[in-house]
XYZ file of N, CA and C in Angstrom:
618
model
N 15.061 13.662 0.536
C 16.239 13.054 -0.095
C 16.281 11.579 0.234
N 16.520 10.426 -0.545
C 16.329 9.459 -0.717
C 17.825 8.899 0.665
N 17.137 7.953 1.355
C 18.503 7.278 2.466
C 18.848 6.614 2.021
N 20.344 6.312 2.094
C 20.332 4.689 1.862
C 19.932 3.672 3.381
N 20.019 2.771 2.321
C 20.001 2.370 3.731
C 21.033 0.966 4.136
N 9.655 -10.180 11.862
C 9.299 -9.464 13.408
C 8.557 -9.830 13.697
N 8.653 -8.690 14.505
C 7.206 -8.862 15.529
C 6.492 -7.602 15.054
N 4.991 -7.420 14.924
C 4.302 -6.531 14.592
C 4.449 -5.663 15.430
N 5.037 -5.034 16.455
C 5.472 -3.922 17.077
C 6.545 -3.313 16.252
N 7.668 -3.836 15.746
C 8.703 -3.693 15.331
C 8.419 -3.341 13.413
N 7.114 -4.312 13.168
C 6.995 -3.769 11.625
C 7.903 -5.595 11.079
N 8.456 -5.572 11.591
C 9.855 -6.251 10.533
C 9.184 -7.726 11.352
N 8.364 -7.964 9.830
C 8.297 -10.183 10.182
C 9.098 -10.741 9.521
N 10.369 -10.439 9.415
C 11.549 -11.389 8.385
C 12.780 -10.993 8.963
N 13.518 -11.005 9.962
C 14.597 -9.898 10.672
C 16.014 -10.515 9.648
N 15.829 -11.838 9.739
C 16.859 -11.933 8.631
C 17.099 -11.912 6.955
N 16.174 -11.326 6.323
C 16.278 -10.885 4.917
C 17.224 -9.491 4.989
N 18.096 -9.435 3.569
C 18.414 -8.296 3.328
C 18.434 -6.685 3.409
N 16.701 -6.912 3.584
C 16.171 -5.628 3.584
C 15.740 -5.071 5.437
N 16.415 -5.890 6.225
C 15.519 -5.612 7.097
C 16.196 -4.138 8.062
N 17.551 -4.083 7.786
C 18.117 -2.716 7.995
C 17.616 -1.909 7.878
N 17.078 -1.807 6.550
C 16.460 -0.616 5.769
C 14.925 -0.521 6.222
N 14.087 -1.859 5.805
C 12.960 -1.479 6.904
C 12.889 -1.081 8.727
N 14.102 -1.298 9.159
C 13.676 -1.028 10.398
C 14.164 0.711 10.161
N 15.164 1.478 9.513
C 15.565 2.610 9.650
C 14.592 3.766 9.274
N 13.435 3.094 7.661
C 12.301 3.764 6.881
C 11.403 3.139 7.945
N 10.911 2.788 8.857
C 9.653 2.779 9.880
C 10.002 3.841 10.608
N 11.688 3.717 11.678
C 11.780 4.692 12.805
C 11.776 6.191 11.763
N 11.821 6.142 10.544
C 11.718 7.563 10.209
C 10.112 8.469 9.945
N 9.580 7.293 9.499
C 8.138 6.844 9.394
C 7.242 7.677 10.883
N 8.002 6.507 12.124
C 7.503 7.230 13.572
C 7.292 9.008 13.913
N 8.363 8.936 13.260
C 8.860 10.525 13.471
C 8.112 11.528 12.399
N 6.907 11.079 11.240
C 6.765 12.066 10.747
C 5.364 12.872 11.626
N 5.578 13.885 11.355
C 4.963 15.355 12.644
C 3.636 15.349 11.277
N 2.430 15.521 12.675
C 0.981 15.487 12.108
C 0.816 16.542 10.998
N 1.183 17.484 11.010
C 0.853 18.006 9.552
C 1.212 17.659 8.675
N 2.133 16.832 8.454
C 2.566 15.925 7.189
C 1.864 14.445 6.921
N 1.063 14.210 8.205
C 0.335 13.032 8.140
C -0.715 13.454 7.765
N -1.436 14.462 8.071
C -2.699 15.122 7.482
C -2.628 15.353 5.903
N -1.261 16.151 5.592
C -1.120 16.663 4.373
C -1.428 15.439 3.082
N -0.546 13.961 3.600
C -0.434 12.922 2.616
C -1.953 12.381 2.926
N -2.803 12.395 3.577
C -4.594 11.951 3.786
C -5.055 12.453 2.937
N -4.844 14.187 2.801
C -5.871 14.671 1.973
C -4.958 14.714 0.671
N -4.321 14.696 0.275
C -3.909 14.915 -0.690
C -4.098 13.278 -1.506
N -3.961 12.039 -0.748
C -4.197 10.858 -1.095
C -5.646 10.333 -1.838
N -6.973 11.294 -0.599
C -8.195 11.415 -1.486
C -8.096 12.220 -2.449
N -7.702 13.332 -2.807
C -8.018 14.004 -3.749
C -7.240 13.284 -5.171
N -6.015 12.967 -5.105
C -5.340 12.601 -5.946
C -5.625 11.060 -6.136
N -5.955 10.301 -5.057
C -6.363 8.641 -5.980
C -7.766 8.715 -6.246
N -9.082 10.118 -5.868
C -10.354 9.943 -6.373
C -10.190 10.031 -7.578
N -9.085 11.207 -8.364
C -8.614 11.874 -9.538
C -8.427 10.502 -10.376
N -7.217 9.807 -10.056
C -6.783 8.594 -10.854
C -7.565 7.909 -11.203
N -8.764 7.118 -9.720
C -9.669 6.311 -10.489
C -10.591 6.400 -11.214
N -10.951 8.209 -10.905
C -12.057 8.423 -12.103
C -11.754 8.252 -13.602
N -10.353 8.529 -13.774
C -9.766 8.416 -15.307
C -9.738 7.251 -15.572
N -9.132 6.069 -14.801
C -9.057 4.723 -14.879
C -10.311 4.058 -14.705
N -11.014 4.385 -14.407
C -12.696 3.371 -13.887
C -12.423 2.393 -13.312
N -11.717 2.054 -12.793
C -11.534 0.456 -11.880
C -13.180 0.014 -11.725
N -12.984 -1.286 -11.323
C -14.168 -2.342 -11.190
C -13.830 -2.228 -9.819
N -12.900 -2.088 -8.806
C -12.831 -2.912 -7.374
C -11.579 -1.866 -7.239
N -11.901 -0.578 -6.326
C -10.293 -0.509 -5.545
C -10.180 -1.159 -4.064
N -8.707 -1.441 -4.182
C -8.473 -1.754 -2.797
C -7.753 -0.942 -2.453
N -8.027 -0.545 -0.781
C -7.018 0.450 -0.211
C -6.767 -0.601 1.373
N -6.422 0.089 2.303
C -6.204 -0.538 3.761
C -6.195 0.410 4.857
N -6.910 -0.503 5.782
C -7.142 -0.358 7.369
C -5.536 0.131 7.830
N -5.423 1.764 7.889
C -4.170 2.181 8.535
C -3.779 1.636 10.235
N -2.315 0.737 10.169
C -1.865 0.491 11.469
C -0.332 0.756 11.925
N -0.255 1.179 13.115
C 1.075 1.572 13.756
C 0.991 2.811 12.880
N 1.840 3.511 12.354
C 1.928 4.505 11.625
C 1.940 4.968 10.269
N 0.800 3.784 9.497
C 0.519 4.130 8.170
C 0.014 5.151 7.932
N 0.269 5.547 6.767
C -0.950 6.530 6.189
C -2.158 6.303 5.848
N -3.175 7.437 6.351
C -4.622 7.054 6.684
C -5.431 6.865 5.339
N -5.626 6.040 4.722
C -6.796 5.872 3.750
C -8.371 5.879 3.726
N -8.645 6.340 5.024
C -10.052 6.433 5.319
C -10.608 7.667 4.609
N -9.979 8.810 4.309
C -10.202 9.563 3.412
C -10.353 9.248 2.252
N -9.686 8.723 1.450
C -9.738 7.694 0.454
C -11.150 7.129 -0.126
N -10.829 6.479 0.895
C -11.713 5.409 0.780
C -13.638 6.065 0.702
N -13.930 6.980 1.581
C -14.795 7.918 1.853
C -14.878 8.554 0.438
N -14.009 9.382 -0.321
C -14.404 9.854 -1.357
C -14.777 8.844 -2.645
N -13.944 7.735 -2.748
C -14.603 6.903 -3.632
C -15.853 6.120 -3.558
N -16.048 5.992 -2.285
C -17.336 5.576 -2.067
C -18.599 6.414 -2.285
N -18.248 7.990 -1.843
C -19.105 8.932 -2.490
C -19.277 9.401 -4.185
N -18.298 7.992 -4.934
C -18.388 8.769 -6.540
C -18.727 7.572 -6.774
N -19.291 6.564 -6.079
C -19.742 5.338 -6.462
C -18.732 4.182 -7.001
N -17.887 4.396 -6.213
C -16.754 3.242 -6.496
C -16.680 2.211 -5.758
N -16.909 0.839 -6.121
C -16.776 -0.025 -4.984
C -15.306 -0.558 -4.142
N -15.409 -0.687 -3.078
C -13.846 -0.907 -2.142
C -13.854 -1.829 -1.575
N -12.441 -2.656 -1.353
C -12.277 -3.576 -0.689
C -10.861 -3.335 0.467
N -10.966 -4.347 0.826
C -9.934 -4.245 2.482
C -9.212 -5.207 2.234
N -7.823 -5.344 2.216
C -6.739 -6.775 2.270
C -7.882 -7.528 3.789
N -7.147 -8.784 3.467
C -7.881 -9.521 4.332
C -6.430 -10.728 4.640
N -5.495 -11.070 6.115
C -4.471 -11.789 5.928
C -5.029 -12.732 6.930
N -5.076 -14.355 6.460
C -5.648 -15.211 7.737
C -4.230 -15.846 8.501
N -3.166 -15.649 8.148
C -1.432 -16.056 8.870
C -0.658 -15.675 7.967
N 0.359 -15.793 8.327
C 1.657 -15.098 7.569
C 1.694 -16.223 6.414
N 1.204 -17.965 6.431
C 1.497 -18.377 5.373
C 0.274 -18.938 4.509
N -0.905 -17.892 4.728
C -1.869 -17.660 3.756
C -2.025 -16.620 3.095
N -2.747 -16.643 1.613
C -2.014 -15.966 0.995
C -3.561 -14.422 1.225
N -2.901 -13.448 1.233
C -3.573 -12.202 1.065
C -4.708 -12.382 -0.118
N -6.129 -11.744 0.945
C -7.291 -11.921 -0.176
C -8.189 -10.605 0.216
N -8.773 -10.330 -0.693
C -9.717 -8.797 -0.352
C -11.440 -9.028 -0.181
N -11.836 -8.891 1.049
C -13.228 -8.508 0.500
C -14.121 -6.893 0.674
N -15.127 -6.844 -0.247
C -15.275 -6.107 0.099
C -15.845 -4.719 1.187
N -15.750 -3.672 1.311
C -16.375 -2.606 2.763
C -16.679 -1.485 2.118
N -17.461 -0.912 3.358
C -18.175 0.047 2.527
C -18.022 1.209 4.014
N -17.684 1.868 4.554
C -17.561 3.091 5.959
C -18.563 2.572 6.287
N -18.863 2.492 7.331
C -19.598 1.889 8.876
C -20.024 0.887 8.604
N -19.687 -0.228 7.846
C -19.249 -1.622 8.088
C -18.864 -1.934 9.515
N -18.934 -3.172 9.808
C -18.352 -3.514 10.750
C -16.447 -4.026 10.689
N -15.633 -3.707 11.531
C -14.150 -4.273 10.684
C -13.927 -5.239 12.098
N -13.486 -6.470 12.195
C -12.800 -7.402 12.917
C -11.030 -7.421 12.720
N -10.294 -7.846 13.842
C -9.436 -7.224 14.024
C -8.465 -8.526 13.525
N -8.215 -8.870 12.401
C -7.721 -9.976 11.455
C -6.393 -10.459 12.632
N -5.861 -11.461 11.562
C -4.706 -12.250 12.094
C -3.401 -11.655 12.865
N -3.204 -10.647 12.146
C -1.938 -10.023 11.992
C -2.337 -8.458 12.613
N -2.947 -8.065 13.036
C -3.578 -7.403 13.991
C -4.253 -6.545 13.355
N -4.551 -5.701 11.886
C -5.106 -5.148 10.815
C -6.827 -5.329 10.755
N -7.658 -4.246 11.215
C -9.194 -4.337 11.004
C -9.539 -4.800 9.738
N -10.429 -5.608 9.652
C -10.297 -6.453 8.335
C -12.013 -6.818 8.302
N -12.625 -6.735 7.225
C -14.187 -7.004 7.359
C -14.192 -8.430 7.429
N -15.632 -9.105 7.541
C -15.619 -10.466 8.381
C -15.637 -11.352 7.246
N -15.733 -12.575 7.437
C -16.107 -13.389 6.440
C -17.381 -13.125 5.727
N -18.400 -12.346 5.837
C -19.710 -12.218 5.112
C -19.253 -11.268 3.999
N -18.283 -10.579 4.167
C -17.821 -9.404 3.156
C -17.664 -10.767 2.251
N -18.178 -10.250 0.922
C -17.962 -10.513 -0.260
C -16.372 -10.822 -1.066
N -15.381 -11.792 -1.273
C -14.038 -11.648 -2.043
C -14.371 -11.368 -3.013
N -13.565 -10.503 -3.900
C -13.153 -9.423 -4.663
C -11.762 -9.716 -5.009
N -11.594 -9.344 -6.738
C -10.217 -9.526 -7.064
C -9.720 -7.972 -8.006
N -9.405 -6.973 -7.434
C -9.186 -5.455 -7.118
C -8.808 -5.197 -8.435
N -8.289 -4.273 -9.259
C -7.889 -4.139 -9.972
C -7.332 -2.700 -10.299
N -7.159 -2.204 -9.041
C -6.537 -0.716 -8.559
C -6.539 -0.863 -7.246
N -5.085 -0.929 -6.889
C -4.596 -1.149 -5.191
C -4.025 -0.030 -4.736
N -4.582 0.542 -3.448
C -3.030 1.179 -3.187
C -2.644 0.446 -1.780
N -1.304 0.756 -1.964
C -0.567 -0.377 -0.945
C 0.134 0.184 -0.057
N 0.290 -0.116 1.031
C 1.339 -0.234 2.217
C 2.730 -0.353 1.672
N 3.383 0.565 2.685
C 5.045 0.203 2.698
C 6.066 0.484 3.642
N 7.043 -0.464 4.008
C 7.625 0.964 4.855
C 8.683 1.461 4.150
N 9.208 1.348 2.931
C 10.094 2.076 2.177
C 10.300 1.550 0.587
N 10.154 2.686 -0.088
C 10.036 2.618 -2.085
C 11.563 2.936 -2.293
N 11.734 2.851 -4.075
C 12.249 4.028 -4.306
C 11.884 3.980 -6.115
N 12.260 4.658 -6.609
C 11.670 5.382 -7.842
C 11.331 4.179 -8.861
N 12.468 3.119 -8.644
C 11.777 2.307 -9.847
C 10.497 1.612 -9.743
N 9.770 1.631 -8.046
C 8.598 1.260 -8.327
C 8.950 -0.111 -7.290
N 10.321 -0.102 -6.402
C 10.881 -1.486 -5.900
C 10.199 -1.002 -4.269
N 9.558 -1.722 -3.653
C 9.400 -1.705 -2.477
C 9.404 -2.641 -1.137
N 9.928 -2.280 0.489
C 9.737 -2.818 0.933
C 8.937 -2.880 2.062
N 8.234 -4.148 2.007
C 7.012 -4.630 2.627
C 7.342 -4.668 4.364
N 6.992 -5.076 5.126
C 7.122 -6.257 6.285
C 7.760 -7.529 6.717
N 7.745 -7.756 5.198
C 8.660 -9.070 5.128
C 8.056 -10.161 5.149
N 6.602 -9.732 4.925
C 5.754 -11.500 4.976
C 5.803 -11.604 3.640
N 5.531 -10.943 2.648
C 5.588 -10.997 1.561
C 3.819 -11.541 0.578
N 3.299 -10.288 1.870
C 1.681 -10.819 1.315
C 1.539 -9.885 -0.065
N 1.918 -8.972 -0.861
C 1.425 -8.135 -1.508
C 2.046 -8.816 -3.109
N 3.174 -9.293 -2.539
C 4.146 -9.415 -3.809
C 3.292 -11.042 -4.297
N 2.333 -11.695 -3.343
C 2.015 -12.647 -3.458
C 0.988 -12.599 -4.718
N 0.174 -11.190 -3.907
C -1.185 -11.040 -4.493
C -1.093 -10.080 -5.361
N -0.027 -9.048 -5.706
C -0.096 -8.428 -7.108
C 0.612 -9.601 -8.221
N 1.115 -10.485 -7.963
C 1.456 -11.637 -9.258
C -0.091 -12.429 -9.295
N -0.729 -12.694 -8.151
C -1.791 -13.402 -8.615
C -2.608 -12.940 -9.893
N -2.842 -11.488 -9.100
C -3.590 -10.510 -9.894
C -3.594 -10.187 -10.963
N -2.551 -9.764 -11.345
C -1.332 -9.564 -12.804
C -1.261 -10.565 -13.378
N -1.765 -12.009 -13.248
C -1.360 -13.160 -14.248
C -3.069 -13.063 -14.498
N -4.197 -12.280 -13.992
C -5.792 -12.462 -14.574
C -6.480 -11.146 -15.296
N -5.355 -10.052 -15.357
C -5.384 -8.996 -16.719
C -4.791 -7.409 -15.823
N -4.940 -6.836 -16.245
C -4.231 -5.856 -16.080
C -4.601 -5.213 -14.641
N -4.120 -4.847 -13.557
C -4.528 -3.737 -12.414
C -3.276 -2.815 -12.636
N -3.378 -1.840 -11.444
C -2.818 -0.835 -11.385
C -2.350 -0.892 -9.557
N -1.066 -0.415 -9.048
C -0.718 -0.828 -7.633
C -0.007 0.652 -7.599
N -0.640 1.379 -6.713
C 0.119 2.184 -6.141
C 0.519 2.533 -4.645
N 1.780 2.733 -4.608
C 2.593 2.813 -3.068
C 1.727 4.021 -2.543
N 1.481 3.687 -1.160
C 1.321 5.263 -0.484
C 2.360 5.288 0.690
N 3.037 6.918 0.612
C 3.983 6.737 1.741
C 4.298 7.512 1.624
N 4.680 8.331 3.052
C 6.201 9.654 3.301
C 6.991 10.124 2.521
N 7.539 10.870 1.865
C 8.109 11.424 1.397
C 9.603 10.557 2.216
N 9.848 10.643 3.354
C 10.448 10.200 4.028
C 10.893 8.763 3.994
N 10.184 8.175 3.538
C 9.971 6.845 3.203
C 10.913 6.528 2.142
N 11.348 7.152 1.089
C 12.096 6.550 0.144
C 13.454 6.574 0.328
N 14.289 5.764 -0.348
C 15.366 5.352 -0.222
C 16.172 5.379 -2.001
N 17.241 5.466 -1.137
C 17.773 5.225 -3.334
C 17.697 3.942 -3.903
N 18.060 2.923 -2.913
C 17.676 1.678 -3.885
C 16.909 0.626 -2.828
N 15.679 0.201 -3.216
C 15.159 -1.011 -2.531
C 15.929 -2.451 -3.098
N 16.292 -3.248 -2.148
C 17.458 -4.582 -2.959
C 15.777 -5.363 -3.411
N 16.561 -5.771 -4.817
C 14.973 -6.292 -5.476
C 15.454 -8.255 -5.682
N 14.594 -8.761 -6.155
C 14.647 -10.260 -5.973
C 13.803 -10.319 -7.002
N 14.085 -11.615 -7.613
C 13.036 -12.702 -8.778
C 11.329 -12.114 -8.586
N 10.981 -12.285 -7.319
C 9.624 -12.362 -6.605
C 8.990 -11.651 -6.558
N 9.878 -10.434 -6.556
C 9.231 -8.740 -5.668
C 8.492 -8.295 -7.058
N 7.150 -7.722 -6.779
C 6.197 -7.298 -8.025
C 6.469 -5.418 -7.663
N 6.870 -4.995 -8.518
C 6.684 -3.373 -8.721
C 5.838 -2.899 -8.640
N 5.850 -1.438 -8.016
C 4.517 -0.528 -7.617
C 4.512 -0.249 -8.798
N 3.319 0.616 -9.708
C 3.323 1.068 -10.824
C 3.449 2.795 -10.835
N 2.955 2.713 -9.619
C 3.020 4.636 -9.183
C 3.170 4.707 -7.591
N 3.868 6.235 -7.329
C 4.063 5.981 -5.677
C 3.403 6.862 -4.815
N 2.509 7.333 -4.694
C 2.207 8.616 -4.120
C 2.390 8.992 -2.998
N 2.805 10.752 -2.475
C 4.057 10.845 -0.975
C 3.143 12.641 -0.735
N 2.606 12.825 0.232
C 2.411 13.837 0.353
C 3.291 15.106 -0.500
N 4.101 14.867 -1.361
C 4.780 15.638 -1.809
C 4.300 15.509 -3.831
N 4.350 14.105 -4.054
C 4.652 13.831 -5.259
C 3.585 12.622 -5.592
N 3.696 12.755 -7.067
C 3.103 11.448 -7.947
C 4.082 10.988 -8.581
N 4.301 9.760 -8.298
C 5.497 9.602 -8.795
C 5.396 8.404 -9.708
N 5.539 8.157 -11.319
C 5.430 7.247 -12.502
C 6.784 6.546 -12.207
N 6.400 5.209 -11.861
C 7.276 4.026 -11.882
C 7.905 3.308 -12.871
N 6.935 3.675 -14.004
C 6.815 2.255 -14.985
C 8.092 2.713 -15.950
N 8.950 1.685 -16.329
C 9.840 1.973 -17.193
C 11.438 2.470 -16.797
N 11.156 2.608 -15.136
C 12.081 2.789 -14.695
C 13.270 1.804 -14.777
N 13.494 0.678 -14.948
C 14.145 -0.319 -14.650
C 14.096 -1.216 -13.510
């Protein structure tokens, strides 16, 4: 059921934005979800985003190096690489540079980026993705989400989106959603949300 509702320990790099109530309440709920539900949204994440991109063919997915208590995309990432899909890793060099991807491939080497996130090195290849799935610590149905508060994603799905079409989908808890994320000029919409429970179609929501 939907709630209403830093420092990288805390999740929250913006303590004074609007949203930061709500991100700190969707992390501590986040903490609390019990390993079979963290397992459940892994596998269900490979099976269901190998599904999507085979229909979609992407040129470049990007997924991410799970930290503090994300959901694990190494599954993910593992099955698309076994259907011959190429992958990339967000890559953040400070909070006021802007988010860039290059690409990895499983037993790569990963360096442990700015913002504390394993991140491949500078020899990885940049890549401009065109099927993301993204980090969050709390959605809700129209596709509105909130980040961390650096505001690296909302940076790089407008980049993206102004050079032809991708596709961005949320991964997250069931737990994770809320009834309304407060939205702004800036904030770029997930297009789909996926929750160990659900697939959830964003688009058109309002």
């Amino acid at each position: 059921m939907p709630l209403a509702a830093a420092d990288p320990k805390s999740g929250d790099l913006k303590s004074g934005d609007p949203k930061s109530a709500l991100r700190r309440q969707a992390l501590a709920r986040r903490r609390d979800v019990d390993p079979a539900t963290r397992a459940a949204l892994s596998g269900r994440l490979a099976a269901v985003g190998l599904e999507w991109a085979r229909r979609w063919r992407p040129r470049i997915v990007a997924a991410f190096s799970p930290i503090r208590d994300e959901p694990d995309c190494r599954p993910l990432i593992a099955a698309l690489q076994a259907h011959g899909f190429a992958t990339a890793l967000p890559v953040a060099s400070g909070r006021s540079a802007p988010l860039a991807f290059r690409l990895w491939r499983a037993g790569e080497p990963l360096l442990r980026g700015a913002l504390g996130a394993p991140e491949p090195g500078a020899a990885a290849p940049l890549v401009e993705p065109d099927l993301l799935f993204v980090p969050l610590a709390a959605f809700d149905r129209r596709g509105h989400r909130i980040g961390y508060g650096a505001g690296f994603y909302d940076h790089a799905l407008r980049r993206l989106r102004a050079s032809g079409p991708i596709r961005a989908v949320g991964v997250a808890y069931s737990v994770s959603e809320i009834a309304a994320a407060p939205d702004e000029p800036h904030d770029q919409r997930l297009d789909f949300i996926l929750t160990e429970r659900e697939w959830i179609d964003a688009r058109g929501r309002g």
